[in-house]
Coordinates of C-alpha atoms in Angstrom, one line a residue:
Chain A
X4 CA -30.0 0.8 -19.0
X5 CA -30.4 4.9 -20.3
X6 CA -28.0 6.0 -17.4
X7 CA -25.0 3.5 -19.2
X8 CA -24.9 5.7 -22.3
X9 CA -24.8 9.3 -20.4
X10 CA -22.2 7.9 -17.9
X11 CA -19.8 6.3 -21.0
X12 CA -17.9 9.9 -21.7
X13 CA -16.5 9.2 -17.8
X14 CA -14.1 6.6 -19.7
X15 CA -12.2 9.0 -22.5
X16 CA -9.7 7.9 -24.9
X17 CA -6.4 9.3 -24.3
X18 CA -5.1 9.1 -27.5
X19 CA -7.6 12.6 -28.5
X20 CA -5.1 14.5 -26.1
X21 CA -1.9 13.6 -26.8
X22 CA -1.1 15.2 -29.6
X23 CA -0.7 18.6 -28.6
X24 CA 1.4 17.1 -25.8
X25 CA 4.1 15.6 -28.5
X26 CA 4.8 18.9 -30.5
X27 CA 5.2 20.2 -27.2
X28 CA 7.7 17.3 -26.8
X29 CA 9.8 17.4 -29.5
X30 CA 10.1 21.3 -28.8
X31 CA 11.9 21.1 -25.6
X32 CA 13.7 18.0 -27.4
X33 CA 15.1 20.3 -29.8
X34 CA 16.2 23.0 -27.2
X35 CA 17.5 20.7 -25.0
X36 CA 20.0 19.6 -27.5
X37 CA 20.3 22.7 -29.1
X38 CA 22.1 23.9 -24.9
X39 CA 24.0 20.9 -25.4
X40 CA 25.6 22.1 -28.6
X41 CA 25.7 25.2 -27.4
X42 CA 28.1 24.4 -23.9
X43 CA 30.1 21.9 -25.9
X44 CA 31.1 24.8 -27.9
X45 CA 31.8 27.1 -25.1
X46 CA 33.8 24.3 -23.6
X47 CA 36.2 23.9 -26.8
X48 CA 36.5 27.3 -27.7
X49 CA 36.0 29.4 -24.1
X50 CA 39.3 28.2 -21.9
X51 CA 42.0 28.5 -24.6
X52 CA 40.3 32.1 -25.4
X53 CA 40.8 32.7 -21.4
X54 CA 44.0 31.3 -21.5
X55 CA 42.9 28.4 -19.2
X56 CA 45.8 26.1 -19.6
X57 CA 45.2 22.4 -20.6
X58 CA 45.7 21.1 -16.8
X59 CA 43.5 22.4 -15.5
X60 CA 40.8 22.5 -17.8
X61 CA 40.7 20.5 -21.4
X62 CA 38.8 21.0 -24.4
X63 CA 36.2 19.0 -25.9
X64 CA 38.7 17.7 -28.4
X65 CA 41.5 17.0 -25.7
X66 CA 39.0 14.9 -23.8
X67 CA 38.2 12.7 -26.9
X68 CA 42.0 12.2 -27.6
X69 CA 42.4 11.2 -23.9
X70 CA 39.3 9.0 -24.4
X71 CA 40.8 7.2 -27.1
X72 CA 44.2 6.8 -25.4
X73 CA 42.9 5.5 -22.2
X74 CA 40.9 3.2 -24.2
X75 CA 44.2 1.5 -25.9
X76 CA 46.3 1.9 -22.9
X77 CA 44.6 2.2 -19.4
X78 CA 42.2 -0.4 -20.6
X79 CA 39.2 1.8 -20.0
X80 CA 36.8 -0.5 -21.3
X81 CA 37.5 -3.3 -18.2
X82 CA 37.1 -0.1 -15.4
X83 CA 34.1 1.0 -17.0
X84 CA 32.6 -2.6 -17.1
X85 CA 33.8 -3.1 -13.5
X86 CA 32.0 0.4 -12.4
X87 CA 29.6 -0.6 -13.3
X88 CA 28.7 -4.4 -12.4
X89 CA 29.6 -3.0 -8.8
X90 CA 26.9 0.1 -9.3
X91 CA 24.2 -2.5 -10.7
X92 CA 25.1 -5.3 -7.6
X93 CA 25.2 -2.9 -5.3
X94 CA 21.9 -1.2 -6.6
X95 CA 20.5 -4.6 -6.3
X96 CA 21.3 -5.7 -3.4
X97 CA 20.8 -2.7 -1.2
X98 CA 17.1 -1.8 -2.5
X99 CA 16.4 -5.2 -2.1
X100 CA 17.3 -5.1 1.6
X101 CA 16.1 -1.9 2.2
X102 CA 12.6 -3.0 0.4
X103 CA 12.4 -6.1 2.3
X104 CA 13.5 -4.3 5.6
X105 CA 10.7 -1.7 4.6
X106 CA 8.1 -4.2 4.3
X107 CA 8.9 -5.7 7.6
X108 CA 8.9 -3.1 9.5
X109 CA 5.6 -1.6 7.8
X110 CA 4.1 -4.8 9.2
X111 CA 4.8 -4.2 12.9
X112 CA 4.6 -0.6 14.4
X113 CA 6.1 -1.8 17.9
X114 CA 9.4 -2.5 15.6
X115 CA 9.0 0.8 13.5
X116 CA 8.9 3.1 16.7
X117 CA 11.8 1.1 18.4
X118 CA 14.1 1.2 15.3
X119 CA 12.9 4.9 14.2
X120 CA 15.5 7.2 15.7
X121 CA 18.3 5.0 15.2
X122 CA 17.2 4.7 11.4
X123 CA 17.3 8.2 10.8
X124 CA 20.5 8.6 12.8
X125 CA 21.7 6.4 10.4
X126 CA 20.0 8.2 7.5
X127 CA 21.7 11.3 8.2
X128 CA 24.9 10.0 8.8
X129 CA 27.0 10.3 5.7
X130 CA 27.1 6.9 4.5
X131 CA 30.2 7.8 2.2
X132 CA 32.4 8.4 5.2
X133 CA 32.4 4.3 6.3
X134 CA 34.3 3.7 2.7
X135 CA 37.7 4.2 5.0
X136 CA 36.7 1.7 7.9
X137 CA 35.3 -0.5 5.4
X138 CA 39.1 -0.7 3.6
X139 CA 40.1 -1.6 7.3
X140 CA 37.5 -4.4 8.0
X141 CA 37.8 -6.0 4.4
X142 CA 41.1 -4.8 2.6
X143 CA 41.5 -3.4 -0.7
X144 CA 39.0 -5.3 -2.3
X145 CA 35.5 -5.3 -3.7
X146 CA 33.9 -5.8 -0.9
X147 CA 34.2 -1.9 0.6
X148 CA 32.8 -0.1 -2.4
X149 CA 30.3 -2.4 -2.7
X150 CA 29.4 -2.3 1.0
X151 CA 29.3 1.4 0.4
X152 CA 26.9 1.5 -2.6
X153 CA 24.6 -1.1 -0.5
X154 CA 24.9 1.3 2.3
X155 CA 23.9 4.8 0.5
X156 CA 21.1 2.6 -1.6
X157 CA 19.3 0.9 1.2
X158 CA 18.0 4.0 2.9
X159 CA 15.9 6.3 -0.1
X160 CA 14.0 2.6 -0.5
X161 CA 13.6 1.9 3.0
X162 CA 12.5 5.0 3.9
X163 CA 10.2 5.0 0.8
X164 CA 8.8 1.4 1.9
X165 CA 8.2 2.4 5.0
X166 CA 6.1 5.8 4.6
X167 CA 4.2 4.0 2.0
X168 CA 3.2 1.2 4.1
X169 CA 2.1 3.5 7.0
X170 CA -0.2 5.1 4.2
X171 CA -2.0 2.3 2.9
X172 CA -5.4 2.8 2.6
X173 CA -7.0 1.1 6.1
X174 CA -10.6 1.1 4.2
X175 CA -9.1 -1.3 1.3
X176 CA -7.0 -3.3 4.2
X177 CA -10.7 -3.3 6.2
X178 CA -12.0 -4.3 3.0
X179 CA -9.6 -7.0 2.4
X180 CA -10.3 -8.6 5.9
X181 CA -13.8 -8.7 5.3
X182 CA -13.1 -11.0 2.5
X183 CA -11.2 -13.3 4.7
X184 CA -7.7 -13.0 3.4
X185 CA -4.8 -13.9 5.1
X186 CA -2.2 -12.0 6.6
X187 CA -0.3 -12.9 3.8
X188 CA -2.5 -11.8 1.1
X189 CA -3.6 -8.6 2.5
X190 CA 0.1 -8.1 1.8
X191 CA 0.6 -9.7 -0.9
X192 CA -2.5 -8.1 -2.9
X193 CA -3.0 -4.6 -1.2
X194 CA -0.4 -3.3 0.7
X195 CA 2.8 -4.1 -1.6
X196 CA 1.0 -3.4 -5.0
X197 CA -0.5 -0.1 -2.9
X198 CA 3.4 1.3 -2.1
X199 CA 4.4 0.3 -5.7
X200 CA 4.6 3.8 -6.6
X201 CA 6.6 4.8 -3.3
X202 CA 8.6 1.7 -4.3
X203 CA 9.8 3.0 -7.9
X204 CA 10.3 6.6 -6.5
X205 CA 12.9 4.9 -4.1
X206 CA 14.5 2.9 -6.6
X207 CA 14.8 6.1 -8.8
X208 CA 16.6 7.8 -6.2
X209 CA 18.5 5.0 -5.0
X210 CA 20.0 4.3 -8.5
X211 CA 21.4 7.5 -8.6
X212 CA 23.2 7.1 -5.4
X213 CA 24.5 3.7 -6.4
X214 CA 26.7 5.3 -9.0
X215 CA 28.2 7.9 -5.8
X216 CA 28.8 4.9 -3.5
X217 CA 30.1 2.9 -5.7
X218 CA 32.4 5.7 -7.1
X219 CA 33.6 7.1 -3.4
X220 CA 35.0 3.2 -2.6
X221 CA 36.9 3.0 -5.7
X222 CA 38.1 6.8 -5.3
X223 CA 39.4 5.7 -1.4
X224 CA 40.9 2.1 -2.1
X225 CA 41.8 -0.3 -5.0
X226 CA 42.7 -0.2 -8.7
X227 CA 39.5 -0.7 -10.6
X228 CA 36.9 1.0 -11.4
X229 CA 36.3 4.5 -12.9
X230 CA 36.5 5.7 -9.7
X231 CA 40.3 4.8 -9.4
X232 CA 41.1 6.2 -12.6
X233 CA 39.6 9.8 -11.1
X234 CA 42.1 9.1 -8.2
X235 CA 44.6 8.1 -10.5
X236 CA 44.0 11.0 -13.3
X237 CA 44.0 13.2 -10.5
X238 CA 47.7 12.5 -9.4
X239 CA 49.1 12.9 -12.7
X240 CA 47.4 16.3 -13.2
X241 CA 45.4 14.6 -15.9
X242 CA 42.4 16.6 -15.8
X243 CA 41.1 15.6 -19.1
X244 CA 41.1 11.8 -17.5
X245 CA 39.5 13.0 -14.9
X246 CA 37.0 14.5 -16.8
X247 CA 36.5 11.6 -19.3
X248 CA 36.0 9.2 -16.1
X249 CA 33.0 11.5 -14.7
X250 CA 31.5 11.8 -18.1
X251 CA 31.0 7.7 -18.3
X252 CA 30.2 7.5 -14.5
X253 CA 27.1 9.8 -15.3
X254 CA 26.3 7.2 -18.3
X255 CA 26.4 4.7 -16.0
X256 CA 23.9 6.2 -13.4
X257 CA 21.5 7.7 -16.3
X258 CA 21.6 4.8 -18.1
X259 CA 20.9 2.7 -15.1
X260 CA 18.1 5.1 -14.1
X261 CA 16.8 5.2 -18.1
X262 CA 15.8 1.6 -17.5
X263 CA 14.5 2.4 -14.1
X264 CA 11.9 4.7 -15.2
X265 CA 11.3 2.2 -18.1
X266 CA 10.2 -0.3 -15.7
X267 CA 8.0 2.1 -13.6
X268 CA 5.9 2.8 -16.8
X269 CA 5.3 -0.4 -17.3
X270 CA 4.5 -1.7 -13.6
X271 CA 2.7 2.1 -13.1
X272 CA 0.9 2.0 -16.3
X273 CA -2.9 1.7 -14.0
X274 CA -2.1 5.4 -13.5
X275 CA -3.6 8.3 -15.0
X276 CA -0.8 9.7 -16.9
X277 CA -0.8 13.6 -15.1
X278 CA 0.4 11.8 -12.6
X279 CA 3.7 10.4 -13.6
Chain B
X14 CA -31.2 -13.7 6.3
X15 CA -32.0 -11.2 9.3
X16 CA -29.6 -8.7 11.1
X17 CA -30.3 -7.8 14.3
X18 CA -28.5 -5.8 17.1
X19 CA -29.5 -6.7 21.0
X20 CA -28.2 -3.4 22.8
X21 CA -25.2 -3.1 21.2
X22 CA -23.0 -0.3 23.0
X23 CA -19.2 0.1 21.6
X24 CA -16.8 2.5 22.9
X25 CA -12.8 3.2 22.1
X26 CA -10.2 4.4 23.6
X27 CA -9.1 7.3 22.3
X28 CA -5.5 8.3 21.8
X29 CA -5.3 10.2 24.8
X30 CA -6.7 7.4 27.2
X31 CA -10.4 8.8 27.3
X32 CA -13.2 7.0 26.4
X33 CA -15.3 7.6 23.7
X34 CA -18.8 6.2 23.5
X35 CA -19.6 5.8 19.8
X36 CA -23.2 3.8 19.8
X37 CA -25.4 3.2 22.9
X38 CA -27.5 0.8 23.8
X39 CA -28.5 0.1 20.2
X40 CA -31.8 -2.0 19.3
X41 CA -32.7 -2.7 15.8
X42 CA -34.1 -5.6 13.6
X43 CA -34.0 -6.0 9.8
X44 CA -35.7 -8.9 8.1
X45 CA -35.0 -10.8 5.6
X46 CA -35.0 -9.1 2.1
X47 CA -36.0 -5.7 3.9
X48 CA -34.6 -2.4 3.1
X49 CA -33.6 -0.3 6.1
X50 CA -31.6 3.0 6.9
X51 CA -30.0 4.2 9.0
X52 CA -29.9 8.1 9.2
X53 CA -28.4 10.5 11.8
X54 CA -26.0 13.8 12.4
X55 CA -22.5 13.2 11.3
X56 CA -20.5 11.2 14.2
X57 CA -23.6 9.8 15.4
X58 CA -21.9 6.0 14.9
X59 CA -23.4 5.3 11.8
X60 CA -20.3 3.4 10.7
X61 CA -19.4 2.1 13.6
X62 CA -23.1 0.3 13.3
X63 CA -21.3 -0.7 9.4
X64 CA -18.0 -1.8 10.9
X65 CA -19.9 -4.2 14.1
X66 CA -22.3 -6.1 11.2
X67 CA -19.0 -6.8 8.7
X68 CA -17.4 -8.2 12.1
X69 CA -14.4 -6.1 11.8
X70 CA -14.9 -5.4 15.6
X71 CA -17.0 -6.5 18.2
X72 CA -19.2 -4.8 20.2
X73 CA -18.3 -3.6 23.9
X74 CA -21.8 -4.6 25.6
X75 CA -24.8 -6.6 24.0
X76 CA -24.8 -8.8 20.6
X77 CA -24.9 -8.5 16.6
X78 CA -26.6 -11.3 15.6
X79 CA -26.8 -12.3 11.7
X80 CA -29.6 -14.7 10.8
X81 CA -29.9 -15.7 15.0
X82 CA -25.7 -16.1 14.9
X83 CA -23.6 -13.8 16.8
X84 CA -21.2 -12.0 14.2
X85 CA -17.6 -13.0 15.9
X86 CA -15.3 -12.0 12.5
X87 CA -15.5 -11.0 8.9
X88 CA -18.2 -13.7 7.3
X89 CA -19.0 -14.6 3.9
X90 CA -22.9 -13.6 4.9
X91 CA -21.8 -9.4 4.9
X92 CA -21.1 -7.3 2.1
X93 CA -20.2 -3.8 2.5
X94 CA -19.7 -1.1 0.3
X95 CA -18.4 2.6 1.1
X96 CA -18.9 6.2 -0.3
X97 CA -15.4 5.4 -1.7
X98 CA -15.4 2.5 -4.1
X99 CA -12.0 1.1 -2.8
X100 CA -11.4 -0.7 -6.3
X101 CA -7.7 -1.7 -6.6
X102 CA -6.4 0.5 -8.9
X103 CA -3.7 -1.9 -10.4
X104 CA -6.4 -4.1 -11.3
X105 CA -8.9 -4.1 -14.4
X106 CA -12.9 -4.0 -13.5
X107 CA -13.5 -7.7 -13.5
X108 CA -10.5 -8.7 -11.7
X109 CA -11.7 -6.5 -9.3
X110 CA -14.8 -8.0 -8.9
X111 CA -13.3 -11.0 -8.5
X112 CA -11.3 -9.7 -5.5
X113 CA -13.9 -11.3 -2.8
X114 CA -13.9 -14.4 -4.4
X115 CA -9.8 -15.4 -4.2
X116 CA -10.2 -16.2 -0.7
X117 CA -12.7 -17.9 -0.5
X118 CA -11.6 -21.1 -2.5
X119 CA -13.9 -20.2 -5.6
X120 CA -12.2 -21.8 -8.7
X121 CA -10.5 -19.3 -11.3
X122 CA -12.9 -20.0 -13.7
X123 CA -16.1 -19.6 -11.8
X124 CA -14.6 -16.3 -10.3
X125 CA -14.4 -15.0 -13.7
X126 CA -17.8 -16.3 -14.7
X127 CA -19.3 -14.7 -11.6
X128 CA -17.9 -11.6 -11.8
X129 CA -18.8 -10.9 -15.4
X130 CA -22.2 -11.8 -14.5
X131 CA -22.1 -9.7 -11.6
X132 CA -20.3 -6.9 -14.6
X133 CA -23.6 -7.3 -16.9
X134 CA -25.9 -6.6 -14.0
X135 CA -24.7 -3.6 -13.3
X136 CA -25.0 -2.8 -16.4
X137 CA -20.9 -2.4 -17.0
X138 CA -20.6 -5.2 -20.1
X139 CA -17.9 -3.7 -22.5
X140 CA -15.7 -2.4 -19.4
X141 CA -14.3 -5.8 -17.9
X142 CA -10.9 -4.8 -19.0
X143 CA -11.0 -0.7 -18.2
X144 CA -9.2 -0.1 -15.2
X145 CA -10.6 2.1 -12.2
X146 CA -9.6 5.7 -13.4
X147 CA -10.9 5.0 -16.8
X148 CA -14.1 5.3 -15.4
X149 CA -16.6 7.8 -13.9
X150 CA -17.6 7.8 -10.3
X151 CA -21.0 6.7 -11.3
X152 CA -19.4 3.5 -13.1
X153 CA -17.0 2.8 -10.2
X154 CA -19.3 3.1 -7.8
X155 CA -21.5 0.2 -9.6
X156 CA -18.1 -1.5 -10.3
X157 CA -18.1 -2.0 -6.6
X158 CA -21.4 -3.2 -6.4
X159 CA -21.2 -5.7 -8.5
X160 CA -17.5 -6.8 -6.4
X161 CA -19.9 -6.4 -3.2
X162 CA -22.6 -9.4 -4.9
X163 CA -20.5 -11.2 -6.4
X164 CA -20.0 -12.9 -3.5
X165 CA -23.2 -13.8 -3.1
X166 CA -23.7 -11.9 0.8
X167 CA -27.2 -12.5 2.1
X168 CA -26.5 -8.9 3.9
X169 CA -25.7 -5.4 2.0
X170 CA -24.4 -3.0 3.6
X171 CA -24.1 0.2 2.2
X172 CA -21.8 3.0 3.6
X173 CA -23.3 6.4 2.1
X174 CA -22.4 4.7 -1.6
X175 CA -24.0 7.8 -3.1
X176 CA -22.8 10.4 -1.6
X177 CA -19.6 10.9 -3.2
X178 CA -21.6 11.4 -6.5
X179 CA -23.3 14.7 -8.5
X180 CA -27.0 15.1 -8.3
X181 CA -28.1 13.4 -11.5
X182 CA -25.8 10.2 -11.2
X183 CA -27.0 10.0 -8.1
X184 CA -30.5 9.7 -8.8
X185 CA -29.4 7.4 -11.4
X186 CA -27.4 5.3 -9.9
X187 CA -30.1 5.1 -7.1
X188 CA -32.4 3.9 -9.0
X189 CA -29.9 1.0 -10.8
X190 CA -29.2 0.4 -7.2
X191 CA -32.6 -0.4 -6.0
X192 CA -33.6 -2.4 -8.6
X193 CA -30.2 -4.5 -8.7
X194 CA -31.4 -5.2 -4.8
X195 CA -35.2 -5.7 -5.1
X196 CA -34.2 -8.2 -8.1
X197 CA -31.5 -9.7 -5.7
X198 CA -33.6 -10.0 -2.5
X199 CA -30.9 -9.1 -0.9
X200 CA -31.6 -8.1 3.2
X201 CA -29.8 -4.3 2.9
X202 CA -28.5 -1.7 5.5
X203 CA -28.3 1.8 4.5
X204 CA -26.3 4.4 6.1
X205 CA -26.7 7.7 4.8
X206 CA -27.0 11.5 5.8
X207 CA -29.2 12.2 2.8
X208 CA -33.1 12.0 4.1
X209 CA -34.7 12.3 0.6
X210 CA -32.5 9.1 -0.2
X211 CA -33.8 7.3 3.0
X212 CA -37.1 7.9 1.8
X213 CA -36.7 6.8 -1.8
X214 CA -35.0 3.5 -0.7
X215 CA -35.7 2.0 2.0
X216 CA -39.1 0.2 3.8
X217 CA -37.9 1.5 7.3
X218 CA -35.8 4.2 8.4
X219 CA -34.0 4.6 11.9
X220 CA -33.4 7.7 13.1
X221 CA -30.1 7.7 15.2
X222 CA -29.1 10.5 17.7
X223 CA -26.2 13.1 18.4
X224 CA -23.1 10.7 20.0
X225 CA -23.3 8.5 21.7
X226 CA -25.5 7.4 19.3
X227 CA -29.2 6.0 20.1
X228 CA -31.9 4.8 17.7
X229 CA -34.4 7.9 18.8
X230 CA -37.0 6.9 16.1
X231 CA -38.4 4.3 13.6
X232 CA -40.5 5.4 10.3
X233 CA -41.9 2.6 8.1
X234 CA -42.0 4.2 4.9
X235 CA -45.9 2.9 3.8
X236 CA -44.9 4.0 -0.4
X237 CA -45.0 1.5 -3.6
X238 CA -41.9 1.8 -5.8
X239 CA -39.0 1.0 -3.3
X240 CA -37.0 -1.0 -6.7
X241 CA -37.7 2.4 -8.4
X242 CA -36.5 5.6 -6.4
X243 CA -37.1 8.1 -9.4
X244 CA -41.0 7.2 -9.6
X245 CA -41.2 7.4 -5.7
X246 CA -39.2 11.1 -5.8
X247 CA -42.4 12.7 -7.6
X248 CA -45.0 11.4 -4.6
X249 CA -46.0 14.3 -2.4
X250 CA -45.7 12.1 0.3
X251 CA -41.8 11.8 0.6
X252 CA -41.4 15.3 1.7
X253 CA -43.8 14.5 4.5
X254 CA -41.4 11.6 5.6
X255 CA -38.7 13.9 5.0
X256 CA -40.3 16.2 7.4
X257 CA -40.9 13.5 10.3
X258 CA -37.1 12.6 9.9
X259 CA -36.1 16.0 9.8
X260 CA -38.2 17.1 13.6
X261 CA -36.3 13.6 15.0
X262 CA -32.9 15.2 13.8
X263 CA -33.9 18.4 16.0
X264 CA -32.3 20.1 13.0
X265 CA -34.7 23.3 13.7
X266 CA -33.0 24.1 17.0
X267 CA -29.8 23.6 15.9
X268 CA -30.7 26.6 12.7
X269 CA -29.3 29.8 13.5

């Protein structure tokens, strides 16, 4: 029983160390908005001292005016909404095919090997460059830029899937079959929680190329989205539209990715915090 | 119940198509509620001997036989435990304990009254709901024990469990690890490079060769204490069985 006491400091209490860490936090915090302030005004007050016309780049304030006016008259509110259901469906169902893909082909190497070159063939191409051929197949619908955003998603997560999976631990999987579990739930309780982590990473990535795909279709057919509006803007020599559209198209993907990296905490939270 | 291995060779195929002889011609009997090790030069098969018992494979010539029954696939008799402890990090301690017991049709609630029994004999009550890197190595290594009995194997075997560890958890958790065992009855397998270790534990030692690996020697250890390895280190004896072991190595010839 003596050895239980001596071994006990092994299991610290994070909280002792994590208050250095905060002060720490809300410094960078502070510069990091402090740079913020500081562009913004270089933004507003730079051009016009450069004599930078309007056109082709407008000031903070010119931006805000055009926000507001493309709020009462382009109906801004309906393209952002639109942008975004298509980032969030397309996010979805790509990783979800490329995870599921991942998995399978994690299972069985004879597949992996076959499929290999052709997956990174198709890795490397530049997924954005189908949005044309897509408008062909389907029309000037939805259903190109969200074959697009399903395109440049399913890849990071497959990928991700896949390299995890060909990393699992074989001592736990060993470990697993000497406790007479199934196929199944050697799957199902080592090797999926196991690439969790790859998992997340992919779906990190991935959300942050939903926003692009999804963007690039809209940009190349239709009259939705943000995406149109940049196309739109564009034409009119609206730079300030333009401008306006690829602020709230970054919202989209950070906000998308804020609630990706909420979720990792909280599936991820078995490990040690240096990590993350 | 016994283990017992009837000229058990195993070879693989390496990944360029040659063939690799890993144990030879193996012959070696442990009885019921005996404590035997197994010591050699690293790649001398000593896991291989670990992997052929759990049934994870089969041998290539000759026959494992677990209380006079051929071993032909993982079995609920065989519990095996590694130098790493291979808990499931996602999982708290006594869920992890309970891991062995999901499939093999133990009720929820017994699994978790098992493996909190299994928790308080290795003296981890207080931890069931820590999770893995919480924990020292000492602590997980004994969190893996206790997954390893609580499925109640009548065979332990341990894969250098120890080794992984600093000198004085070591000693420590050797000791917590004999007793656990002697109280258990358990029949136990140990596979380690450490000789003092051998020594301390075990009621026989087998001396295993360079690969392909050969049982070239068998000491019975003739010393009182094997549940208590720390009152067995201060006998002058041990280093005399260290000594035997360490001629059988040939370890002075191989000295530069």
């Amino acid at each position: 029983m003596t050895q239980v006491g001596s071994m006990e400091t092994g299991a610290k209490a994070p909280a002792e160390v994590a208050k250095p860490v905060m002060s720490s936090q809300s410094k960078t915090y502070l510069a990091s908005l402090a740079l913020l302030v500081l562009v913004l005004l270089a933004w507003q007050f730079l051009p016009p001292a450069l004599g930078v016309p309007k056109f082709i780049i407008p000031t903070v304030t010119d931006c805000l005016i055009e926000m507001k006016r493309m709020l009462l008259q382009e109906g801004l509110v309906g393209h952002t909404l639109s942008t975004a259901l298509y980032t969030v469906l397309g996010f979805a169902i790509g990783s979800l095919l490329g995870a599921v893909i991942g998995y399978l082909l994690g299972m069985s190497e004879f597949w992996e090997k076959v499929l290999s070159p052709y997956i990174l063939a198709l890795q490397i191409a530049p997924k954005v460059a189908f949005a044309p051929l897509f408008i062909m197949w389907f029309g000037y619908n939805a259903m190109p830029k969200l074959l697009v955003t399903v395109l440049i998603v399913f890849f990071p997560v497959l990928v991700n899937v896949l390299q995890a999976m060909r990393t699992v631990d074989r001592d736990l999987v060993n470990l697993a079959r000497a406790y007479n579990l199934s196929r199944w739930g050697i799957f199902m309780k080592v090797e999926m929680p196991s690439t969790l982590p790859n998992l997340m990473a992919g779906l990190r990535i991935a959300s942050t190329l939903a926003v692009i795909g999804v963007t690039v279709g809209e940009l190349v057919g239709g009259n939705t989205g943000l995406g149109f509006l940049i196309s739109y803007g564009g034409g009119q020599a609206n730079a300030a539209m333009v401008f306006n559209a690829i602020v709230l198209l970054t919202v989209i993907g950070f906000l998308l990715y804020t609630v990706l990296v909420r979720i990792e905490e909280r599936v991820l939270h078995y490990l040690p915090k240096a990590q993350h | 119940m016994a283990l017992e291995f009837r000229s058990v060779s195993k070879e693989f195929t390496t990944g360029t198509g040659q063939n690799l002889v890993a144990v030879k011609d193996i012959s070696f009997r442990v009885n019921e509620g005996e404590f035997v090790s197994v010591v050699g030069p690293s790649g001398c098969g000593k896991s291989t001997i670990l992997s052929m018992t759990a049934g994870l494979y089969q041998p290539t010539r000759g026959e494992v036989l677990v209380s006079d029954e051929p071993v032909s696939g993982p079995n609920a008799h065989v519990g095996f435990m590694l130098q790493k402890d291979l808990l499931l990090p996602w999982r708290d301690i006594v869920s992890n304990i309970e891991f062995g017991l999901e499939a093999r049709g133990v009720a929820r609630a017994e699994r978790r009254d098992r493996a909190m029994a299994e928790l308080k004999r290795c003296h981890l009550a207080g931890f069931e709901n820590h999770f893995p890197y919480q924990l020292s190595g000492g602590m997980r290594q004994r969190a893996a024990l206790a997954r390893t009995l609580a499925i109640k194997p009548e065979i332990v075997l341990l894969d250098e469990p120890f080794s992984a560890l600093d000198a004085q958890t070591k000693l420590l958790l050797q000791n917590s690890f004999a007793r656990t065992i002697s109280e258990t009855g358990k029949t136990t397998l140990l596979i380690t490079h450490d000789l003092a270790e051998a020594v301390l534990m075990s009621d026989r030692i087998l001396v295993l060769s360079e690969r392909p690996g050969t049982v070239v020697a068998e000491i019975k250890v003739d010393l009182p204490h094997r549940d208590e390895p720390l009152q067995r280190r201060v006998m002058p004896e041990v280093s005399d069985y260290a000594g035997q072991i360490f001629k059988h190595l040939k370890l002075e010839e191989k000295a530069i």
